[in-house]
């Protein structure tokens, strides 16, 4: 028994040697990281109350960099300040780069708490930035970031498309939690489908008639084609896909002179 006891004691001593009591005033947040992850006030207050009664739980020290930047234990740090503690136990962890530090921070947060869609999206943006700046990065970025975020590559692909196409208003709604990532993606795709179905890309008037440009007569002919097809009950999306619109001849419209005159007069393009 004594042999196993001594062995365990040595192991514990080795672990405890890594823990150091540090003044709370020396610890600080990484600004970028703090802007991504919001600490829950109720949780912080609950931990602070426990610290006032029982002290800081030394089995869960705060992990910091050599510069005393907190990389894990943000809520415990805030609770310690709230409880009025002067010193807290920390473990100093060395990192080779700032990117490595940030990736570690995200990993710890993902393992210890349930993130909001806004936090997931912000984490994606930062991890994607880190990956794009790494010349040695290999493989699919969506799959790699998906593994880091515990998300599918498909979900990461959605976040990537949102980052490219969402306006400021939609991005703000994701960040403040009023809309989910899936809903934001659906809105973007719906807007794209609506735009595609509703757009009639008529050529602009150009004095050139070399094949690269189009003259006013050809422009009017294109308008006649679209209007005549609409009168037949065809949808806008169907008309846009009609290959005849690319190169029209009046005979292809199958319109009589009376039809042309009627449509022209009706829409003021005669």
mmCIF file with all atom_site columns, N, CA and C in Angstrom, residues 19 25 39-40 46 48 56 72 89 107 145 175 178 185 188 190 195 220 222 252:
data_model
loop_
_atom_site.group_PDB
_atom_site.id
_atom_site.type_symbol
_atom_site.label_atom_id
_atom_site.label_alt_id
_atom_site.label_comp_id
_atom_site.label_asym_id
_atom_site.label_entity_id
_atom_site.label_seq_id
_atom_site.pdbx_PDB_ins_code
_atom_site.Cartn_x
_atom_site.Cartn_y
_atom_site.Cartn_z
_atom_site.occupancy
_atom_site.B_iso_or_equiv
_atom_site.pdbx_formal_charge
_atom_site.auth_seq_id
_atom_site.auth_comp_id
_atom_site.auth_asym_id
_atom_site.auth_atom_id
_atom_site.pdbx_PDB_model_num
ATOM 1  N N  . UNK A 1 19  ? 0.969   24.146 -10.899 1.00 0.00 ? 19  UNK A N  1
ATOM 2  C CA . UNK A 1 19  ? -0.007  25.134 -10.459 1.00 0.00 ? 19  UNK A CA 1
ATOM 3  C C  . UNK A 1 19  ? 0.688   26.232 -9.663  1.00 0.00 ? 19  UNK A C  1
ATOM 4  N N  . UNK A 1 25  ? -5.109  40.488 -10.369 1.00 0.00 ? 25  UNK A N  1
ATOM 5  C CA . UNK A 1 25  ? -4.887  41.714 -11.142 1.00 0.00 ? 25  UNK A CA 1
ATOM 6  C C  . UNK A 1 25  ? -3.925  41.514 -12.317 1.00 0.00 ? 25  UNK A C  1
ATOM 7  N N  . UNK A 1 39  ? -19.552 35.608 -21.532 1.00 0.00 ? 39  UNK A N  1
ATOM 8  C CA . UNK A 1 39  ? -19.720 34.825 -20.310 1.00 0.00 ? 39  UNK A CA 1
ATOM 9  C C  . UNK A 1 39  ? -21.134 35.025 -19.753 1.00 0.00 ? 39  UNK A C  1
ATOM 10 N N  . UNK A 1 40  ? -21.717 33.960 -19.221 1.00 0.00 ? 40  UNK A N  1
ATOM 11 C CA . UNK A 1 40  ? -23.076 34.024 -18.693 1.00 0.00 ? 40  UNK A CA 1
ATOM 12 C C  . UNK A 1 40  ? -23.050 34.624 -17.291 1.00 0.00 ? 40  UNK A C  1
ATOM 13 N N  . UNK A 1 46  ? -23.115 32.596 -9.727  1.00 0.00 ? 46  UNK A N  1
ATOM 14 C CA . UNK A 1 46  ? -23.233 31.342 -8.973  1.00 0.00 ? 46  UNK A CA 1
ATOM 15 C C  . UNK A 1 46  ? -21.859 30.846 -8.526  1.00 0.00 ? 46  UNK A C  1
ATOM 16 N N  . UNK A 1 48  ? -19.201 32.700 -8.150  1.00 0.00 ? 48  UNK A N  1
ATOM 17 C CA . UNK A 1 48  ? -18.678 33.674 -7.189  1.00 0.00 ? 48  UNK A CA 1
ATOM 18 C C  . UNK A 1 48  ? -19.222 33.397 -5.784  1.00 0.00 ? 48  UNK A C  1
ATOM 19 N N  . UNK A 1 56  ? -11.565 29.119 -3.895  1.00 0.00 ? 56  UNK A N  1
ATOM 20 C CA . UNK A 1 56  ? -11.366 28.714 -5.285  1.00 0.00 ? 56  UNK A CA 1
ATOM 21 C C  . UNK A 1 56  ? -11.065 27.217 -5.343  1.00 0.00 ? 56  UNK A C  1
ATOM 22 N N  . UNK A 1 72  ? -8.257  29.524 -20.741 1.00 0.00 ? 72  UNK A N  1
ATOM 23 C CA . UNK A 1 72  ? -9.365  28.700 -20.246 1.00 0.00 ? 72  UNK A CA 1
ATOM 24 C C  . UNK A 1 72  ? -9.629  29.060 -18.792 1.00 0.00 ? 72  UNK A C  1
ATOM 25 N N  . UNK A 1 89  ? -5.331  30.064 -8.440  1.00 0.00 ? 89  UNK A N  1
ATOM 26 C CA . UNK A 1 89  ? -4.385  29.084 -8.975  1.00 0.00 ? 89  UNK A CA 1
ATOM 27 C C  . UNK A 1 89  ? -4.422  29.090 -10.499 1.00 0.00 ? 89  UNK A C  1
ATOM 28 N N  . UNK A 1 107 ? -10.960 25.334 -28.737 1.00 0.00 ? 107 UNK A N  1
ATOM 29 C CA . UNK A 1 107 ? -11.095 23.929 -28.389 1.00 0.00 ? 107 UNK A CA 1
ATOM 30 C C  . UNK A 1 107 ? -11.618 23.767 -26.964 1.00 0.00 ? 107 UNK A C  1
ATOM 31 N N  . UNK A 1 145 ? -11.975 22.622 -40.540 1.00 0.00 ? 145 UNK A N  1
ATOM 32 C CA . UNK A 1 145 ? -12.624 23.525 -39.591 1.00 0.00 ? 145 UNK A CA 1
ATOM 33 C C  . UNK A 1 145 ? -13.819 22.835 -38.949 1.00 0.00 ? 145 UNK A C  1
ATOM 34 N N  . UNK A 1 175 ? -25.198 37.182 -35.040 1.00 0.00 ? 175 UNK A N  1
ATOM 35 C CA . UNK A 1 175 ? -24.331 37.430 -33.895 1.00 0.00 ? 175 UNK A CA 1
ATOM 36 C C  . UNK A 1 175 ? -25.115 37.663 -32.604 1.00 0.00 ? 175 UNK A C  1
ATOM 37 N N  . UNK A 1 178 ? -30.663 36.318 -32.843 1.00 0.00 ? 178 UNK A N  1
ATOM 38 C CA . UNK A 1 178 ? -32.066 36.431 -33.252 1.00 0.00 ? 178 UNK A CA 1
ATOM 39 C C  . UNK A 1 178 ? -32.393 35.580 -34.472 1.00 0.00 ? 178 UNK A C  1
ATOM 40 N N  . UNK A 1 185 ? -28.980 30.984 -43.892 1.00 0.00 ? 185 UNK A N  1
ATOM 41 C CA . UNK A 1 185 ? -28.616 30.348 -45.170 1.00 0.00 ? 185 UNK A CA 1
ATOM 42 C C  . UNK A 1 185 ? -29.851 30.194 -46.055 1.00 0.00 ? 185 UNK A C  1
ATOM 43 N N  . UNK A 1 188 ? -30.788 33.506 -47.643 1.00 0.00 ? 188 UNK A N  1
ATOM 44 C CA . UNK A 1 188 ? -29.886 33.869 -48.737 1.00 0.00 ? 188 UNK A CA 1
ATOM 45 C C  . UNK A 1 188 ? -30.233 33.092 -50.003 1.00 0.00 ? 188 UNK A C  1
ATOM 46 N N  . UNK A 1 190 ? -33.108 31.707 -50.742 1.00 0.00 ? 190 UNK A N  1
ATOM 47 C CA . UNK A 1 190 ? -34.432 32.114 -51.215 1.00 0.00 ? 190 UNK A CA 1
ATOM 48 C C  . UNK A 1 190 ? -34.335 33.427 -51.987 1.00 0.00 ? 190 UNK A C  1
ATOM 49 N N  . UNK A 1 195 ? -34.396 36.319 -57.094 1.00 0.00 ? 195 UNK A N  1
ATOM 50 C CA . UNK A 1 195 ? -33.721 37.222 -58.016 1.00 0.00 ? 195 UNK A CA 1
ATOM 51 C C  . UNK A 1 195 ? -33.542 36.575 -59.385 1.00 0.00 ? 195 UNK A C  1
ATOM 52 N N  . UNK A 1 220 ? -35.451 46.269 -78.911 1.00 0.00 ? 220 UNK A N  1
ATOM 53 C CA . UNK A 1 220 ? -36.905 46.255 -78.974 1.00 0.00 ? 220 UNK A CA 1
ATOM 54 C C  . UNK A 1 220 ? -37.408 44.849 -79.298 1.00 0.00 ? 220 UNK A C  1
ATOM 55 N N  . UNK A 1 222 ? -35.977 42.055 -78.474 1.00 0.00 ? 222 UNK A N  1
ATOM 56 C CA . UNK A 1 222 ? -35.891 41.263 -77.256 1.00 0.00 ? 222 UNK A CA 1
ATOM 57 C C  . UNK A 1 222 ? -37.040 41.547 -76.311 1.00 0.00 ? 222 UNK A C  1
ATOM 58 N N  . UNK A 1 252 ? -39.012 34.305 -85.846 1.00 0.00 ? 252 UNK A N  1
ATOM 59 C CA . UNK A 1 252 ? -39.084 33.295 -84.804 1.00 0.00 ? 252 UNK A CA 1
ATOM 60 C C  . UNK A 1 252 ? -40.128 33.624 -83.756 1.00 0.00 ? 252 UNK A C  1
#
